[in-house]
GROMACS .gro file of C-alpha atoms in nm:
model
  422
    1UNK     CA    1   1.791   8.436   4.073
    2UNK     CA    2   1.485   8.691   4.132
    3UNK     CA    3   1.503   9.100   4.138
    4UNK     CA    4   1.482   9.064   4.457
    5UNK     CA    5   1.732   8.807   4.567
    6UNK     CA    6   2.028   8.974   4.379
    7UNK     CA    7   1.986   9.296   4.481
    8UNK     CA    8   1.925   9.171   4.852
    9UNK     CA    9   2.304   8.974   4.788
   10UNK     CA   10   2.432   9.284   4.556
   11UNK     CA   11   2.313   9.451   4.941
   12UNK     CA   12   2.497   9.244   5.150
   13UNK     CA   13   2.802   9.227   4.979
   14UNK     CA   14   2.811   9.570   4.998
   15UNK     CA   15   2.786   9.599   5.344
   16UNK     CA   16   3.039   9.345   5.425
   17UNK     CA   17   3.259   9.522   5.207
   18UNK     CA   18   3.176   9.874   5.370
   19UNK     CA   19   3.293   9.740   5.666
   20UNK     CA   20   3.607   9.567   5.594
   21UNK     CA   21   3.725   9.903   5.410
   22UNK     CA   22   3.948  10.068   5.593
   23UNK     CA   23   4.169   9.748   5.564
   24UNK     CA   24   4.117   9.638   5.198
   25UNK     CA   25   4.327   9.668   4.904
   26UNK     CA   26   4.105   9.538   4.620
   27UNK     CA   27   4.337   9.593   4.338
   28UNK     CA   28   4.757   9.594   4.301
   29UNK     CA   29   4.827   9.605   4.669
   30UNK     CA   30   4.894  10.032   4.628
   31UNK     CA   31   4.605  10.139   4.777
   32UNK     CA   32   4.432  10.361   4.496
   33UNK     CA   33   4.126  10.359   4.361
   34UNK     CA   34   3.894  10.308   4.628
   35UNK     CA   35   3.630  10.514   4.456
   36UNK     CA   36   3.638  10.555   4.056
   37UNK     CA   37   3.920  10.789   3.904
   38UNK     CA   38   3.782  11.105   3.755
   39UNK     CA   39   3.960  11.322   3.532
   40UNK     CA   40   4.015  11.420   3.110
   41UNK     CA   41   4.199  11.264   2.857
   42UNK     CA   42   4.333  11.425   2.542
   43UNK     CA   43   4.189  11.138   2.285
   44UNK     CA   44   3.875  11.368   2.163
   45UNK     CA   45   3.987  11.723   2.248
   46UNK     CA   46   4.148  11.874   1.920
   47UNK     CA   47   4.049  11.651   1.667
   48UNK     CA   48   3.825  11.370   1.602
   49UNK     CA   49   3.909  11.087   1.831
   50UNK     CA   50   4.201  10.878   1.768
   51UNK     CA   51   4.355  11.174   1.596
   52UNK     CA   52   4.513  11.306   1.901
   53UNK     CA   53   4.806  11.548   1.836
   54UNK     CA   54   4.825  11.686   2.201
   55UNK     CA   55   5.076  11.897   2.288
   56UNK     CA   56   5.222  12.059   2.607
   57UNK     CA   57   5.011  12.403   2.505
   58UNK     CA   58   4.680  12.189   2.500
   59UNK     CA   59   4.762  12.053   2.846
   60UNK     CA   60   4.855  12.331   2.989
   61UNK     CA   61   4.503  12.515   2.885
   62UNK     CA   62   4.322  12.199   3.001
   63UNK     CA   63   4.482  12.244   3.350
   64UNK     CA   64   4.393  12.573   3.360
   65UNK     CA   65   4.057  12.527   3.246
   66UNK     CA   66   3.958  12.255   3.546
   67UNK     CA   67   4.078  12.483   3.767
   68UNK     CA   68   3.864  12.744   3.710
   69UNK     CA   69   3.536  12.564   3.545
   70UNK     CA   70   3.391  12.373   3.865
   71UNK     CA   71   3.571  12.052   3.775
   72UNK     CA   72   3.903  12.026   4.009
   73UNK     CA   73   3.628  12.120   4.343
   74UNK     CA   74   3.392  11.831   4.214
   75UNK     CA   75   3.656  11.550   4.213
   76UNK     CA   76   3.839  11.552   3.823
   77UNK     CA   77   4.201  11.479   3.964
   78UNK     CA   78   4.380  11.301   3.667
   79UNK     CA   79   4.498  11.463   3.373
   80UNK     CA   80   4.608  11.221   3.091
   81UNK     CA   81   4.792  11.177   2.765
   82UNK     CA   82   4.661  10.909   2.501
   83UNK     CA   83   4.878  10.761   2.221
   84UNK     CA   84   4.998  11.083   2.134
   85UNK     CA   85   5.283  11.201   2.386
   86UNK     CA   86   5.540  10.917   2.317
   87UNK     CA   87   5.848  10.917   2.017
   88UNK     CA   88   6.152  10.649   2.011
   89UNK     CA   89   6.363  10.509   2.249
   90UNK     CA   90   6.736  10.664   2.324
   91UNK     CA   91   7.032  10.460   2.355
   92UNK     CA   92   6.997  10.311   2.663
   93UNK     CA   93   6.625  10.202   2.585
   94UNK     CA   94   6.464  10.467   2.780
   95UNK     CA   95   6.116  10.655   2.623
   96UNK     CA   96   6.105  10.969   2.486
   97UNK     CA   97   5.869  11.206   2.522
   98UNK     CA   98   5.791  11.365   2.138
   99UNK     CA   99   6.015  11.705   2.144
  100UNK     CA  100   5.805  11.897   1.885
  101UNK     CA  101   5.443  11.817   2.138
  102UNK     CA  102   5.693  11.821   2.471
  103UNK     CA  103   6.005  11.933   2.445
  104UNK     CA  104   6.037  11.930   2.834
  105UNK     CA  105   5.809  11.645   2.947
  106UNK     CA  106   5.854  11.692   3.282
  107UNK     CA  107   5.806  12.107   3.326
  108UNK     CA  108   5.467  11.973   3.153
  109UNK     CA  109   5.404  11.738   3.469
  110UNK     CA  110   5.513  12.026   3.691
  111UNK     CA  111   5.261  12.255   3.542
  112UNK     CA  112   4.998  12.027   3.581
  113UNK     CA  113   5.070  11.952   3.952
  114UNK     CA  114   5.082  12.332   4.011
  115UNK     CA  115   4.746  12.352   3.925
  116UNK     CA  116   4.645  12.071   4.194
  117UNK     CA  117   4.565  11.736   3.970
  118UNK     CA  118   4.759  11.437   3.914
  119UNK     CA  119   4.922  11.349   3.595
  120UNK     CA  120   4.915  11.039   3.330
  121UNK     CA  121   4.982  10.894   3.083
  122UNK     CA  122   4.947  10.556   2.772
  123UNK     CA  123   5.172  10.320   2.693
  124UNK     CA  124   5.150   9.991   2.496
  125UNK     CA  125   5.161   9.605   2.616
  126UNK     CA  126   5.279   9.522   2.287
  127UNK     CA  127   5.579   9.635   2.060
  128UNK     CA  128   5.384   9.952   1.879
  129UNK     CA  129   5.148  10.172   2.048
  130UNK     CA  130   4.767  10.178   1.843
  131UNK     CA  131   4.829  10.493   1.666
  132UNK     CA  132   5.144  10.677   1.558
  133UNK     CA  133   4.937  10.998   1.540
  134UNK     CA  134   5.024  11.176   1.234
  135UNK     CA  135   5.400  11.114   1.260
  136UNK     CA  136   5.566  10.883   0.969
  137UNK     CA  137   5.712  10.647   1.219
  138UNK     CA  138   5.571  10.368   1.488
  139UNK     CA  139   5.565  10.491   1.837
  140UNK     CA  140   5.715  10.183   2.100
  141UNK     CA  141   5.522  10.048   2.312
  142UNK     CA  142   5.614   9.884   2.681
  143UNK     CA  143   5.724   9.482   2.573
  144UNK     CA  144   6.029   9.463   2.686
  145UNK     CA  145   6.068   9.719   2.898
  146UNK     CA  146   5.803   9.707   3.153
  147UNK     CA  147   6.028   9.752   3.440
  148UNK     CA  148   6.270  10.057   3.291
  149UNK     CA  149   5.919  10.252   3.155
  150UNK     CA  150   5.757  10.222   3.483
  151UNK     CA  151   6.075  10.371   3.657
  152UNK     CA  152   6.090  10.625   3.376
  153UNK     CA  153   5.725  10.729   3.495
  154UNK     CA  154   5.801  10.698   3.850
  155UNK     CA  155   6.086  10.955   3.805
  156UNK     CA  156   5.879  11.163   3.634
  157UNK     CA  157   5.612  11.203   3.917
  158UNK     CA  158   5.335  10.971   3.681
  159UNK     CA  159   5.077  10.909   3.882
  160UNK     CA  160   4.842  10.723   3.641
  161UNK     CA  161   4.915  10.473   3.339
  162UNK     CA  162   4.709  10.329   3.119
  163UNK     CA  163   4.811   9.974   2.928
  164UNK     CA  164   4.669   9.960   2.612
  165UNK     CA  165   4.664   9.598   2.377
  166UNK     CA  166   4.763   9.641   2.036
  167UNK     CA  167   5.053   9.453   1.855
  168UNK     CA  168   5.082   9.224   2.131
  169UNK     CA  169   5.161   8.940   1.846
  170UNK     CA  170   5.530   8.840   1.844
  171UNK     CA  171   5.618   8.582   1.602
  172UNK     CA  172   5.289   8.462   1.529
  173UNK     CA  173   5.207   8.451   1.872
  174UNK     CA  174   4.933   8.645   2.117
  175UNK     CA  175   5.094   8.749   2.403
  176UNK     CA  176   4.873   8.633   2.771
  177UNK     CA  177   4.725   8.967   2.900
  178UNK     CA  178   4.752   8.763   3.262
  179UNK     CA  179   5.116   8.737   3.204
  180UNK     CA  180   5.172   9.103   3.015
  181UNK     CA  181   4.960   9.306   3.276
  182UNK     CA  182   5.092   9.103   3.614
  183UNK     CA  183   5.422   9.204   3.466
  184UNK     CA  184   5.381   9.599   3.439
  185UNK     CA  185   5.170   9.568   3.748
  186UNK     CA  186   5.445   9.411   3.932
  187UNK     CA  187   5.701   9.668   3.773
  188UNK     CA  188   5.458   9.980   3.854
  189UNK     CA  189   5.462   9.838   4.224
  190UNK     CA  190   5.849   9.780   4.221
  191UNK     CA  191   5.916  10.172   4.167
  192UNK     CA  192   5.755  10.248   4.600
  193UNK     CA  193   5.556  10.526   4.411
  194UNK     CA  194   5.153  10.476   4.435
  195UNK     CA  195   5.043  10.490   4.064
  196UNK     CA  196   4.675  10.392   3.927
  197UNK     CA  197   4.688  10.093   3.680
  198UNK     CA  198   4.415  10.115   3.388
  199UNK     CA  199   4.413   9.792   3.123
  200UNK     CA  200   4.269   9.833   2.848
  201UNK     CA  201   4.239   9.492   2.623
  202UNK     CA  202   3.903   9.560   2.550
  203UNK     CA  203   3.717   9.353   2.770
  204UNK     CA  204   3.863   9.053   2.533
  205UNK     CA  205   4.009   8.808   2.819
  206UNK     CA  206   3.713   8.881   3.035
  207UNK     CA  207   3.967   9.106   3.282
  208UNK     CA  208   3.616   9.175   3.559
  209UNK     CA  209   3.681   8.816   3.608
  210UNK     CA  210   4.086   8.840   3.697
  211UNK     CA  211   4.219   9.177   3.654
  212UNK     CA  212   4.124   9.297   4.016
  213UNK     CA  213   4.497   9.143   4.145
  214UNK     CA  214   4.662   9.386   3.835
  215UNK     CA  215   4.499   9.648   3.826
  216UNK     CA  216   4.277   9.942   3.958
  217UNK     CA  217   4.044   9.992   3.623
  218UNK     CA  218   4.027   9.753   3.327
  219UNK     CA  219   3.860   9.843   3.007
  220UNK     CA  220   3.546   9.566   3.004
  221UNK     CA  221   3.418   9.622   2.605
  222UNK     CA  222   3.498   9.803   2.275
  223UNK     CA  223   3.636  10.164   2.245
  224UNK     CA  224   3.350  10.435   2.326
  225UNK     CA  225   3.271  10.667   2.001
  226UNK     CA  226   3.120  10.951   1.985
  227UNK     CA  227   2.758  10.770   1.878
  228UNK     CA  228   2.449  10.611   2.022
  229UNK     CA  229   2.543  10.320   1.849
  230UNK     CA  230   2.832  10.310   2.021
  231UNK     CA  231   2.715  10.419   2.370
  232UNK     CA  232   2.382  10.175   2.342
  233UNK     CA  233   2.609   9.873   2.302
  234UNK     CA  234   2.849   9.952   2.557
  235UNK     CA  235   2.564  10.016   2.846
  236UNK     CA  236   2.415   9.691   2.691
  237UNK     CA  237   2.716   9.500   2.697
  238UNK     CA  238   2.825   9.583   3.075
  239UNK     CA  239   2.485   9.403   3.214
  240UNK     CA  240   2.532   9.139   3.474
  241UNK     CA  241   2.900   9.314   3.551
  242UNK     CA  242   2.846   9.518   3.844
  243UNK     CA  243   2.892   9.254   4.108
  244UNK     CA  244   3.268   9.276   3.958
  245UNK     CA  245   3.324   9.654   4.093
  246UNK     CA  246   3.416   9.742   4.384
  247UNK     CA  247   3.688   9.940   4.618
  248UNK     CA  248   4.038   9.901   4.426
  249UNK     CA  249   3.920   9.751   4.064
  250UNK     CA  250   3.639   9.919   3.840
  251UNK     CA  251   3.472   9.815   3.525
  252UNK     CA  252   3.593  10.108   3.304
  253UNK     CA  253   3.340  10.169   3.008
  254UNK     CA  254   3.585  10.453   2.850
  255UNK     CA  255   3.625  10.766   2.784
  256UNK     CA  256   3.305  11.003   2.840
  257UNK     CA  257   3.235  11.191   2.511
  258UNK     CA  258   2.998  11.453   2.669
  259UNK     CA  259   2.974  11.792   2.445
  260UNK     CA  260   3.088  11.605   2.087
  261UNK     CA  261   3.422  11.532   1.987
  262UNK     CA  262   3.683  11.719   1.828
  263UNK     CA  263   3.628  11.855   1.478
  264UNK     CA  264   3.814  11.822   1.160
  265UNK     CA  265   4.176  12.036   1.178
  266UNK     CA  266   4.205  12.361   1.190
  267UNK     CA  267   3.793  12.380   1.231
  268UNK     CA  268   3.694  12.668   1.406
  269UNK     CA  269   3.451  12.461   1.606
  270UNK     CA  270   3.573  12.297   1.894
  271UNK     CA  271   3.259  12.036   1.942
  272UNK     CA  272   3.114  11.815   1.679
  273UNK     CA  273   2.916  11.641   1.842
  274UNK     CA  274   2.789  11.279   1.718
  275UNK     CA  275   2.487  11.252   1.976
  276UNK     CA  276   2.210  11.447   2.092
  277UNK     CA  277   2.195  11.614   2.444
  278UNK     CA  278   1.945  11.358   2.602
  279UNK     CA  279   2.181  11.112   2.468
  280UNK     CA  280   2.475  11.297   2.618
  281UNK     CA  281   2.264  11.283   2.992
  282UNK     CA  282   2.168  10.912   2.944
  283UNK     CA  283   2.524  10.844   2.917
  284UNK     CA  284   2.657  11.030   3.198
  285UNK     CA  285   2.343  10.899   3.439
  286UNK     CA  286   2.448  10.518   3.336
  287UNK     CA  287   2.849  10.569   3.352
  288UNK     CA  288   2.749  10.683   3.715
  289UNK     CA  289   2.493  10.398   3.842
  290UNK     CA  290   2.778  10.207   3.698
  291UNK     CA  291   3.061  10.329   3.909
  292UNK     CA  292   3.278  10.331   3.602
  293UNK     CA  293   3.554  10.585   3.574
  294UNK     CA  294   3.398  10.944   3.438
  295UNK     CA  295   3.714  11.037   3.218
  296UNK     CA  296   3.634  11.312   2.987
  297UNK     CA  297   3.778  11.331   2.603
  298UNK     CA  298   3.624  11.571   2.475
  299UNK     CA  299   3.742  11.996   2.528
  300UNK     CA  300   3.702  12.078   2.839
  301UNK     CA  301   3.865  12.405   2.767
  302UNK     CA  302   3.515  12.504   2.594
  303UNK     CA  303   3.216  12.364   2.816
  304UNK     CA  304   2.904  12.342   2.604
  305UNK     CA  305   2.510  12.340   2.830
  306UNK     CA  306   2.493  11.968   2.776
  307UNK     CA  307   2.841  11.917   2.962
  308UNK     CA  308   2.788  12.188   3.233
  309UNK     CA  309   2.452  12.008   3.306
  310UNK     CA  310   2.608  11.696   3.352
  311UNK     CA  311   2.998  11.695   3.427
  312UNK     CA  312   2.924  11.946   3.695
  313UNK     CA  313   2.631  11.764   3.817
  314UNK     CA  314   2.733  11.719   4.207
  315UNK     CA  315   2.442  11.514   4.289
  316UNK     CA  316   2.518  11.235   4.010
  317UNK     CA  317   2.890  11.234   4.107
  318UNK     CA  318   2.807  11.136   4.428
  319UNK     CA  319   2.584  10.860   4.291
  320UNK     CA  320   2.931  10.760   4.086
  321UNK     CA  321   3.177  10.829   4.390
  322UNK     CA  322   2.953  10.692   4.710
  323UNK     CA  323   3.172  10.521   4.957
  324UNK     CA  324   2.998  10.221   4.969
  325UNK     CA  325   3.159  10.072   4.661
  326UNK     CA  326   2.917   9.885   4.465
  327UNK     CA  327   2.864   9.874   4.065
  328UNK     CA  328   2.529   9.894   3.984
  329UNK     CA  329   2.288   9.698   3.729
  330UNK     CA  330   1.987   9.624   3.541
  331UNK     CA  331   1.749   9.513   3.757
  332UNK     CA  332   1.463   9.449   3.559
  333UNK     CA  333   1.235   9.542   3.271
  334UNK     CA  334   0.937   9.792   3.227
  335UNK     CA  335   0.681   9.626   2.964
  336UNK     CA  336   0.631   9.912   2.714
  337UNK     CA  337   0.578   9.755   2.414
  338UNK     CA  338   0.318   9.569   2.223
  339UNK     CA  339   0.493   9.355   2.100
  340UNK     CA  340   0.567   9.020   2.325
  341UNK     CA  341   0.805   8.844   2.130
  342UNK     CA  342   1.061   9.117   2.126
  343UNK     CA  343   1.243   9.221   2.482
  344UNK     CA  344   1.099   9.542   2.593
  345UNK     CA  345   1.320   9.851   2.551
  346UNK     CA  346   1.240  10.037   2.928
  347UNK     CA  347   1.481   9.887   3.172
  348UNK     CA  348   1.485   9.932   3.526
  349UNK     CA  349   1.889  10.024   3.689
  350UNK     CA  350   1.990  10.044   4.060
  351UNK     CA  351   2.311  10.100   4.264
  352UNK     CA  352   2.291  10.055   4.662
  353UNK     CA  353   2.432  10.385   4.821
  354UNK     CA  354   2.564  10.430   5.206
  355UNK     CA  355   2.314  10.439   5.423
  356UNK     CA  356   2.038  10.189   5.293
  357UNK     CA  357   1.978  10.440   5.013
  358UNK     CA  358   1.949  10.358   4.654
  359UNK     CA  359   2.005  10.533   4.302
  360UNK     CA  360   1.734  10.417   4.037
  361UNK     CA  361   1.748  10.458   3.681
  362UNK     CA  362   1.464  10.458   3.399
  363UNK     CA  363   1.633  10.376   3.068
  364UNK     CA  364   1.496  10.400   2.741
  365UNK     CA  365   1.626  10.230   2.424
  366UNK     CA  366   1.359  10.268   2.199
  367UNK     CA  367   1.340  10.520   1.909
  368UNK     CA  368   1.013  10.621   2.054
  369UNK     CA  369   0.934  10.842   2.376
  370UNK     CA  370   0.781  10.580   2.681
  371UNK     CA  371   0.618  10.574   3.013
  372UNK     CA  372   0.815  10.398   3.275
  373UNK     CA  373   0.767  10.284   3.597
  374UNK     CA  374   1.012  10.163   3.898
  375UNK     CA  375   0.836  10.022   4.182
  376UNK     CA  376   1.063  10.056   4.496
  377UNK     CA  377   0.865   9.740   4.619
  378UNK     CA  378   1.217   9.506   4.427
  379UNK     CA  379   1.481   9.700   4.657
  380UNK     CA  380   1.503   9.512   4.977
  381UNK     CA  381   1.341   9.618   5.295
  382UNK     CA  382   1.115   9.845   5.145
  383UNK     CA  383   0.821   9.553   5.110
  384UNK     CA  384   0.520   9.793   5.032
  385UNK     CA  385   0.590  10.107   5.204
  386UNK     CA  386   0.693  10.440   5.032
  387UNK     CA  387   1.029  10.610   4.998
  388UNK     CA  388   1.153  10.971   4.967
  389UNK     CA  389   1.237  10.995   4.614
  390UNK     CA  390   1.528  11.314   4.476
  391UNK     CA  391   1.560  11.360   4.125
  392UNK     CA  392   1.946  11.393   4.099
  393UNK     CA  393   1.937  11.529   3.751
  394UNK     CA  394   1.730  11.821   3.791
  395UNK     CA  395   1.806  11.862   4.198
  396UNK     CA  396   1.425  11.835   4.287
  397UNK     CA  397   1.261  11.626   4.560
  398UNK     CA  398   0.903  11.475   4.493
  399UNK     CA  399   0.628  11.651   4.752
  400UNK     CA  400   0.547  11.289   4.909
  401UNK     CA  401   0.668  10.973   4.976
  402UNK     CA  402   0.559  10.724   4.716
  403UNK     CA  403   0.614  10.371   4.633
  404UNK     CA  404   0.725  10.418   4.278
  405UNK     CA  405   0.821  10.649   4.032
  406UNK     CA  406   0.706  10.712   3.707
  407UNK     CA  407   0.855  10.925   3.415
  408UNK     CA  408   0.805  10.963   3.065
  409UNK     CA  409   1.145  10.909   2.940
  410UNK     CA  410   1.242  11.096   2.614
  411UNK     CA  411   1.377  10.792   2.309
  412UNK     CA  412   1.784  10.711   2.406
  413UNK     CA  413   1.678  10.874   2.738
  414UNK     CA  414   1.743  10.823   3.128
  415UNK     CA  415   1.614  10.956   3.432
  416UNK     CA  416   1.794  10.931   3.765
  417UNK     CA  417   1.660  10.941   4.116
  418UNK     CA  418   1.771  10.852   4.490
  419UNK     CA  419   1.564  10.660   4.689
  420UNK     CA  420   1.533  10.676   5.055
  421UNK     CA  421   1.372  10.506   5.365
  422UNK     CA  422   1.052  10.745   5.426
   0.00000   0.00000   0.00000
């Protein structure tokens, strides 16, 4: 199929979907997620990622801090706990919250709602949780008790939960992810309260394919790190999956790691950061033209420039929250290299916005700065006339109307504009 053709389909869809709205339940049958969630996560805030000793202290300063730092006004509702909250199971089989990190789980929740967000939290589809975060012993996960956890949640006033995959082999056996996540899904549903449903098995089963009846975000590749590496192959590896997004269900690429992870403990610093700042923008431009959830990891308590620049940028969370629903894509390439056998490394991104507008990316994978050029003539209905072009980053409008744009995009770069009927 053409440039043209699947973006005039992507178009339609869109529409179609637009209208049916107010009426559609995409995901789960609760209602949520009918734009991407937006919120932080305590995986990269203390310590390097995956070393995540939160605590109710952290939390609480994290409330506090998107309160008062731009973030609560521009959307960031969720607060969440990774694999780092949980302890052992009581008696009667119910979780525990860790007593040292929480002693009182749910003043913690209270806190948090004080302040005007919504609270989360992980749990496990398997036996064990990933990661018993510095503690001697495993931490349980949700087999077996998918239906008392998600009243346990419930009762605490949980509004988000996030399913992750690991030791989900019993016996020799893999456990179905259709089976394990229709399960909590059903059980999440079962408690009357409305609570968004992330899975996360890593993009393994396909879930963009089947995971839209489960649940409201699914995890479609590998774990983000704090690298380009990392970032790269995860923008690379969600091509060809917007058509899969929409109103209810989301392709979730992970956790933003805007600003640098955590640092070693007890480091004075608070950011280590394993990318550069242009990297940092390219991946906050592309999580947006995506529609994927913008969950920040990394300490928010301490915004760096790179993460004011972008986290706070109002005109790219629009891009990421517009109405109309749609996941964008890679549209095409922009020949910038010499050489013809290998694919070029300028690609060409759009998203269809309300209002016959578009977002349009210029993305650059090379190691080497390039010249790139989007010609609006592939959107449909534009044919050969000009558009009013914004740049979203930067929150500049070009002087005329044009019929393309052309940037010189900075190696592991991105630049962002909207595109309007002139």
């Amino acid at each position: 199929m053409g440039i043209s053709m699947w973006l005039a389909t992507v178009l339609l869809l869109a529409v179609q979907q637009q209208q049916q709205r107010p009426a559609l339940v995409h995901a789960v049958n609760n209602g949520l997620g009918l734009v991407p969630p937006m919120g932080w996560n305590t995986w990269c805030t203390g310590e390097f990622c995956g070393v995540d000793i939160c605590n109710d202290a952290e939390v609480r300063q994290a409330a506090d801090a998107m309160a008062s730092n731009g973030m609560k006004e521009l959307g960031y509702e969720y607060i969440n706990l990774d694999d780092c909250w949980a302890d052992k199971r009581d008696a009667e089989g119910n979780i525990l919250a860790d007593p040292k990190r929480f002693p009182n789980i749910s003043d913690t929740i209270r806190y948090v709602n004080s302040k005007g967000f919504k609270f989360g939290l992980y749990t496990d589809a398997g036996v064990y949780t990933c990661s018993p975060g510095f503690r001697l012993h495993k931490i349980p996960g949700s087999y077996g008790h998918y239906q008392q956890d998600a009243k346990t949640y419930a009762s605490w006033n949980v509004e988000y939960v996030k399913m992750d995959w690991c030791n989900t082999k019993l016996n020799g056996t893999k456990l179905d992810p259709h089976k394990q996540y229709a399960e909590m899904s059903a059980a999440l549903n079962a408690t009357g309260k409305p609570i968004f449903f992330n899975s996360c098995e890593w993009g393994e089963g396909n879930p963009w394919e089947w995971m839209q009846k489960y649940a409201n975000s699914w995890r479609s590749g590998p774990d983000h790190e704090d690298s380009w590496q990392s970032t790269s192959a995860i923008i690379q590896h969600n091509i060809g999956l917007g058509k899969y997004a929409g109103p209810g269900g989301w392709n979730d690429l992970d956790f933003l790691m805007t600003g640098g992870q955590g640092c070693l403990l007890h480091s004075p610093e608070r950011h280590c950061p394993g990318m550069t700042d242009t990297e940092y923008k390219t991946e906050f431009i592309m999580w947006c033209i995506m529609a994927s959830p913008l969950l920040v990891a990394t300490d928010i308590r301490n915004m760096t420039d790179i993460m004011t620049k972008t986290l706070l940028n109002k005109e790219l969370i629009a891009v990421n929250q517009d109405e109309l629903g749609v996941g964008g894509d890679k549209v095409g390439d922009w020949n910038c290299t010499t050489n013809a056998s290998q694919p070029s490394p300028c690609q060409l991104w759009a998203k269809p916005l309300v209002n016959s507008t578009y977002a349009v990316a210029l993305y650059n994978t090379d190691s080497m700065a390039h010249s790139i050029t989007f010609h609006f003539s592939v959107l449909p209905g534009w044919g050969a006339g000009v558009a009013h072009v914004r740049d979203l980053y930067n929150h500049e409008d070009l002087p005329t109307a044009v019929s393309m744009v052309t940037r010189t995009v900075e190696s592991h770069g991105a630049e962002v504009f909207k595109v309007s009927h002139a």
